Structures are given as structure tokens and as C-alpha cells.
Coordinates of C-alpha atoms in Angstrom, one line a residue:
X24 CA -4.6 -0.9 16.9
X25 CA -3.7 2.6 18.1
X26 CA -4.0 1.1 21.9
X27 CA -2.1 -1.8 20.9
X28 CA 1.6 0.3 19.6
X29 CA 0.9 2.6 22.7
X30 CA 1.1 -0.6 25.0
X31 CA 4.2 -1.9 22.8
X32 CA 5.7 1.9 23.4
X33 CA 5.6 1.3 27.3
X34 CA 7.0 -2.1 27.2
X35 CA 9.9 -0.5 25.4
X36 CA 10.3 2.4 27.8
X37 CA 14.0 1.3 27.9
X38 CA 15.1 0.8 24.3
X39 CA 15.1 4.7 22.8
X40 CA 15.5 3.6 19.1
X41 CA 12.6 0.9 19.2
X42 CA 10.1 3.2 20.9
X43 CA 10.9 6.0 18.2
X44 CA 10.8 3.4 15.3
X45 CA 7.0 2.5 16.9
X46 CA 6.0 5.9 17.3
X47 CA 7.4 6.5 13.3
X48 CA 4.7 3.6 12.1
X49 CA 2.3 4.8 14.5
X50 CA 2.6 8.1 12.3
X51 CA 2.8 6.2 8.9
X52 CA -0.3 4.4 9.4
X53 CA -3.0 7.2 11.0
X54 CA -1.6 9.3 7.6
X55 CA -1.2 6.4 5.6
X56 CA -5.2 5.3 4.7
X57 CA -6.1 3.0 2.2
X58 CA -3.6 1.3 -0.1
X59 CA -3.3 -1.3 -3.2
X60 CA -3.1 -5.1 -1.3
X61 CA -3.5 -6.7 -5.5
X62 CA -4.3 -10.0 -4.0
X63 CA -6.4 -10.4 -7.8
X64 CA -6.1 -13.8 -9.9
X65 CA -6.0 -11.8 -13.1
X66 CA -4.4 -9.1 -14.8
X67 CA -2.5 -6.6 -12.7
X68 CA -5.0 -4.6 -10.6
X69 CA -5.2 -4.3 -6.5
X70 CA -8.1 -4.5 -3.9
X71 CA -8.0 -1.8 -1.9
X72 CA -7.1 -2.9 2.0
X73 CA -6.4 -0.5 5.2
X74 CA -2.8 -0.4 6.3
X75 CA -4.2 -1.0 9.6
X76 CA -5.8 -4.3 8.5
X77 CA -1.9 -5.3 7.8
X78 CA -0.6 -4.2 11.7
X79 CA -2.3 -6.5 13.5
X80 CA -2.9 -7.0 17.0
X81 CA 0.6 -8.6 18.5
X82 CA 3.1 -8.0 15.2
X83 CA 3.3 -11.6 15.4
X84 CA 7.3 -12.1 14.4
X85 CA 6.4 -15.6 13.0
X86 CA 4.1 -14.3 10.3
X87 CA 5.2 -14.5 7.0
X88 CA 4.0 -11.9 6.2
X89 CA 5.6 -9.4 7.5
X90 CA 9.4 -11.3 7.7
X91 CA 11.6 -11.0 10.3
X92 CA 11.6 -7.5 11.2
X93 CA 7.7 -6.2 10.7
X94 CA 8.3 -2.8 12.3
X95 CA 10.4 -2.1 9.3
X96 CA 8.4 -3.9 7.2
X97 CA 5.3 -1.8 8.3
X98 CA 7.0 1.7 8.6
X99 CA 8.5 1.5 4.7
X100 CA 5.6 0.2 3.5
X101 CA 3.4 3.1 4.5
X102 CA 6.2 5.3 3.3
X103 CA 6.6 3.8 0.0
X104 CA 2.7 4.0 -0.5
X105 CA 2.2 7.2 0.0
X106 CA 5.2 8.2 -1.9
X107 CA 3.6 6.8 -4.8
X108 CA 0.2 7.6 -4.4
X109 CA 2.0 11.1 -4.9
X110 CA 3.5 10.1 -7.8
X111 CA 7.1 10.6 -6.2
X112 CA 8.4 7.5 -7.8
X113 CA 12.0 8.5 -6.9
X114 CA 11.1 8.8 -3.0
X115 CA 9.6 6.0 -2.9
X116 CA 12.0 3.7 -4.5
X117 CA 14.1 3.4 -0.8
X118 CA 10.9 2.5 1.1
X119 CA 10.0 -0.1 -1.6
X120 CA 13.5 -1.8 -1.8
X121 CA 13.2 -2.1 2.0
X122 CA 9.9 -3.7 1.8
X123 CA 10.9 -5.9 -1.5
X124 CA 13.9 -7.5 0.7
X125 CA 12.0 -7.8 4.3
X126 CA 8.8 -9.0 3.2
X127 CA 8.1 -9.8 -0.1
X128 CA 4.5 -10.8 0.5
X129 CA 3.0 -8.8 2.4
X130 CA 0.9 -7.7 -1.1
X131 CA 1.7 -8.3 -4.7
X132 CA 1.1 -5.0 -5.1
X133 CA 4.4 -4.0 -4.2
X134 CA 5.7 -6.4 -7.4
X135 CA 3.0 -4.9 -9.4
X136 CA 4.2 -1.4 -8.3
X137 CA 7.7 -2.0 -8.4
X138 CA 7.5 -2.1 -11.9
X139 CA 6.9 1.5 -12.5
X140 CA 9.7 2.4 -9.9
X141 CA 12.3 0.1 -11.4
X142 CA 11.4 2.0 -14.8
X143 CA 11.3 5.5 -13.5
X144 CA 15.1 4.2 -12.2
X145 CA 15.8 3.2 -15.3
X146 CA 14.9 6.3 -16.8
X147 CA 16.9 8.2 -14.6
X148 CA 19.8 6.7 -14.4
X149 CA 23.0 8.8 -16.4
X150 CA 25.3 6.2 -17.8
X151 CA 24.4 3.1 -19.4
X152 CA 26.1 0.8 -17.3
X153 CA 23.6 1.9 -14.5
X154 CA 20.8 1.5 -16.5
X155 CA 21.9 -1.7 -17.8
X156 CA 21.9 -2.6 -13.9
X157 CA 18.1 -1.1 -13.6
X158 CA 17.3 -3.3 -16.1
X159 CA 18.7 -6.4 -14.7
X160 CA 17.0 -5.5 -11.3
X161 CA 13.7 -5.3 -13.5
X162 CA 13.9 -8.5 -14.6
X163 CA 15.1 -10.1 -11.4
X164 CA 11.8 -8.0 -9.5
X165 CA 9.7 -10.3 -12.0
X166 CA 11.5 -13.5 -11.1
X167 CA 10.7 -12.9 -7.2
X168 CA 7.6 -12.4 -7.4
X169 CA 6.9 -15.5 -9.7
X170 CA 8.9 -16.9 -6.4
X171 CA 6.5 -15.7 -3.7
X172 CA 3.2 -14.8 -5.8
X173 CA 3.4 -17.5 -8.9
X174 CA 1.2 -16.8 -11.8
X175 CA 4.7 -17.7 -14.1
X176 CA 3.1 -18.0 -17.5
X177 CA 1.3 -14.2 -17.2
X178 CA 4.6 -13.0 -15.0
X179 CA 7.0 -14.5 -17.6
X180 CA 4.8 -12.6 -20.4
X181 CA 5.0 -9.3 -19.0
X182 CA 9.0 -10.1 -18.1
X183 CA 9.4 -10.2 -22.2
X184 CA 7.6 -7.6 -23.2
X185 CA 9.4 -5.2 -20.5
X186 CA 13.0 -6.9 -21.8
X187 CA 12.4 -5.7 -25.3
X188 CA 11.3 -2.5 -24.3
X189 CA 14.2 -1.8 -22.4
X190 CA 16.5 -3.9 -24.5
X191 CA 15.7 -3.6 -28.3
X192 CA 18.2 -5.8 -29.5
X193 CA 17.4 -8.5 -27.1
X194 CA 15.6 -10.8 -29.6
X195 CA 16.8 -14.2 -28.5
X196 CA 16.3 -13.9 -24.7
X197 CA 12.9 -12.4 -25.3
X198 CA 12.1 -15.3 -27.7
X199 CA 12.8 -17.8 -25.0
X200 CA 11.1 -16.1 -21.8
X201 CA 8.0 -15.5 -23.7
X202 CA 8.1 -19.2 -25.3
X203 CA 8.2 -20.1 -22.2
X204 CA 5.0 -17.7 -21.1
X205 CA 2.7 -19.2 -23.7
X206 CA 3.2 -22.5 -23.5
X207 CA 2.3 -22.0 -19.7
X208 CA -0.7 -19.3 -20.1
X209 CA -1.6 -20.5 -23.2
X210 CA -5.1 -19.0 -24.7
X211 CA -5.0 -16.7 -22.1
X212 CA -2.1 -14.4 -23.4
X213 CA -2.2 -11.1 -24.0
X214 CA -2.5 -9.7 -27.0
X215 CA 1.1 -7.8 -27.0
X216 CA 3.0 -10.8 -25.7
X217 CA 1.7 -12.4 -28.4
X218 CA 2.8 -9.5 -30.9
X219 CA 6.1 -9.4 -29.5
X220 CA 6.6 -13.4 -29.6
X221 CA 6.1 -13.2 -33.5
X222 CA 8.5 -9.8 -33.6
X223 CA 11.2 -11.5 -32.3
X224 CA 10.9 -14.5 -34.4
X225 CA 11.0 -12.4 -37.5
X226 CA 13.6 -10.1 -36.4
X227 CA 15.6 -13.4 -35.5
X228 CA 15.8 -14.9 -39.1
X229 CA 16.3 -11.6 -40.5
X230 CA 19.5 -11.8 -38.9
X231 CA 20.1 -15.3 -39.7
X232 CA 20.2 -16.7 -36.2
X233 CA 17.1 -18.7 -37.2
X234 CA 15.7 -20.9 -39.6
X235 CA 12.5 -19.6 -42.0
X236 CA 10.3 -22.2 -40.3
X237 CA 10.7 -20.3 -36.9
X238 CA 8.2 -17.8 -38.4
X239 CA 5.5 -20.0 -39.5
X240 CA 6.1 -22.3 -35.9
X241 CA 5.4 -18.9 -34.5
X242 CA 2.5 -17.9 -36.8
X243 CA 0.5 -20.9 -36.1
X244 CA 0.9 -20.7 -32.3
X245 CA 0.1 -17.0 -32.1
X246 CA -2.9 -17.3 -34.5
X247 CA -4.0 -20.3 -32.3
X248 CA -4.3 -17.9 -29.2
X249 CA -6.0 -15.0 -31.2
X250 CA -8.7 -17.3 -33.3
X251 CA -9.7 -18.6 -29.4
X252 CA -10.4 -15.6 -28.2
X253 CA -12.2 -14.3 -31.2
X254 CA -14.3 -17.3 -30.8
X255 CA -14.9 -17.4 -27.0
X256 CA -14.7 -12.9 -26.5

């Protein structure tokens, strides 16, 4: 791989920018090592893969994987990943947002992982209106990567408990996007989405946006899930 970028560094002996922004990934990936590819069907967890692995031979601009511009896509991956290896969540966030808009699938993992960056923005942001904005991007991160990884009833689940959290008030969307989550994942929902389905239905005729049969509709579908899985766990 090594001899490969050294040949692609000669054939760009004329173009100063490219032949630094080769020998920057060059860099990235000898430092870079193993990261997170989370190519599971499951819950969110990652395989571990070698950056290298992802460079291959000819940077082939027609793979998908890498979008239209995989120098860029290689270089800010390896410098978002080991950003947050080091738990520098707020360094990382520019890397990541490079690699979320030039090639989304390159690994799920940077969806998985974008999720604790989004939040750490979130977090950090002064003024509400900014966070409001974090939030909005959080939600839009789990849209896009129902777009380019599916999995929508799990996604959509994790997408309504995070709306809550960052939202307390925000019963009636979080009642619909989880709805939504369980009748698509049905006896495999987790536990908390589950929790938060009935929360929000309670919280909703306690405020008399709801009818009293909303509870028990809810009830019986969230008892349905857990009876299964005391049965078959």
C-alpha cells in the first residue's frame, strides 16, 4: 500500500497540493492502526478493520465507498479516528463531518460514532439556539444513516430515545418516531425504547393531548414485547 501512494506521489510530481494531501494520508494511516469498521447486524458495536484494508490498491474514484473525493475521505477519516480513540471528541468533530458528507459508507461506525460527537456538541454549545441546532443535526445523523446503512426500526428506536433526552418536552414527536420503531423491530426492541414509548403516552394524556385508551393501546403493545423475551431469553 505504502509503494502504491509513493507511485501516486511521482505521478503527481506536478500538482504541489495533491502530492502534500497524499503524503498527509500516507502519515494518517502508518499512525492511524486499527479502527471501528461496525459492519455488525445487531446492536451498535464495530469489528475491528485496518485503515489500510480501506486504501486500497488504485483509490478507485468509482467506489462507493469512498465518494468522490477518497483522498479526503481517507485523510479525515484517520484523523477523526484517532481523535476519538483519544477521547478528543471536540477535535474530531471536523474530520468526522468531512467524512459524514464525502462518504457516508465507508463504515457505520462513523454513524455509530457520530452520536457521541453530536452529543459532546450539544453539550458544549452556549446558547440554546445552537444547541437546538445540535440537536436537529442529531436527529438528521440518524436519518442518514437509516439512508445508507438501514436497520430503520432499531435506528428509529435509538432516534426517540436520544429526542427525549435532549428534548424533554418532546412527547408527541417521540411518540410517533418510536411507534414507528416498534411496529418495524417489533419483539426485538429494547428495553428503554420500550420504557420511553409508554412515558410518553402517559405524559401525553396527562396533558390532555390524548385520549385514556392511548395508555392501555400502549400497555398491551409494550407488555407484548417484554412477555416475548421473558419467554424466549
Amino acid at each position: 500500500m505504502v509503494h502504491t501512494l509513493q507511485v501516486r506521489l511521482n505521478n503527481l510530481k506536478n500538482n504541489t497540493k495533491m502530492k502534500k494531501l497524499v503524503l498527509t494520508v500516507l502519515s494518517s494511516v502508518m499512525l492511524a492502526g486499527l479502527v471501528f469498521s461496525g459492519n455488525n447486524k445487531g446492536a451498535d458495536s464495530g469489528d475491528k478493520t485496518c485503515i489500510a484494508c480501506l486504501v486500497n490498491a488504485s483509490f478507485p474514484d468509482n467506489d462507493p465507498k469512498f465518494g468522490s473525493d477518497s483522498l479526503n475521505c481517507v485523510k479525515n477519516f484517520s484523523l477523526y479516528s484517532e481523535f476519538f480513540k483519544q477521547k478528543n471528541y471536540k477535535d474530531a468533530y471536523t474530520p468526522w463531518k468531512e467524512v459524514i458528507q464525502i462518504c457516508p459508507l465507508i463504515s457505520k461506525n462513523v454513524f455509530i460514532r457520530g452520536v457521541t460527537l453530536v452529543k459532546f456538541q450539544i453539550k458544549s454549545r452556549p446558547t440554546q439556539p445552537e444547541k437546538l441546532a445540535m440537536i436537529d443535526t442529531l436527529m438528521w445523523l440518524y436519518d442518514l444513516r437509516i439512508k445508507y446503512w438501514g436497520q430503520e426500526g432499531y435506528v428509529l428506536g435509538r432516534k426517540g430515545v436520544d429526542l427525549l433526552e435532549c428534548k424533554p418536552k418532546a412527547f408527541q414527536e417521540t411518540y410517533d418516531i418510536l411507534k414507528k420503531s416498534i411496529e418495524l423491530y417489533g419483539d426485538s426492541t429494547e428495553a428503554d425504547v420500550a420504557y420511553t414509548f409508554m412515558r410518553c403516552a402517559v405524559e401525553l394524556v396527562k396533558a390532555g393531548k390524548a385520549e385514556k385508551n392511548l395508555v392501555m393501546d400502549t400497555y398491551d403493545l409494550t407488555m407484548g414485547i417484554v412477555d416475548h423475551n421473558i419467554q424466549y431469553n
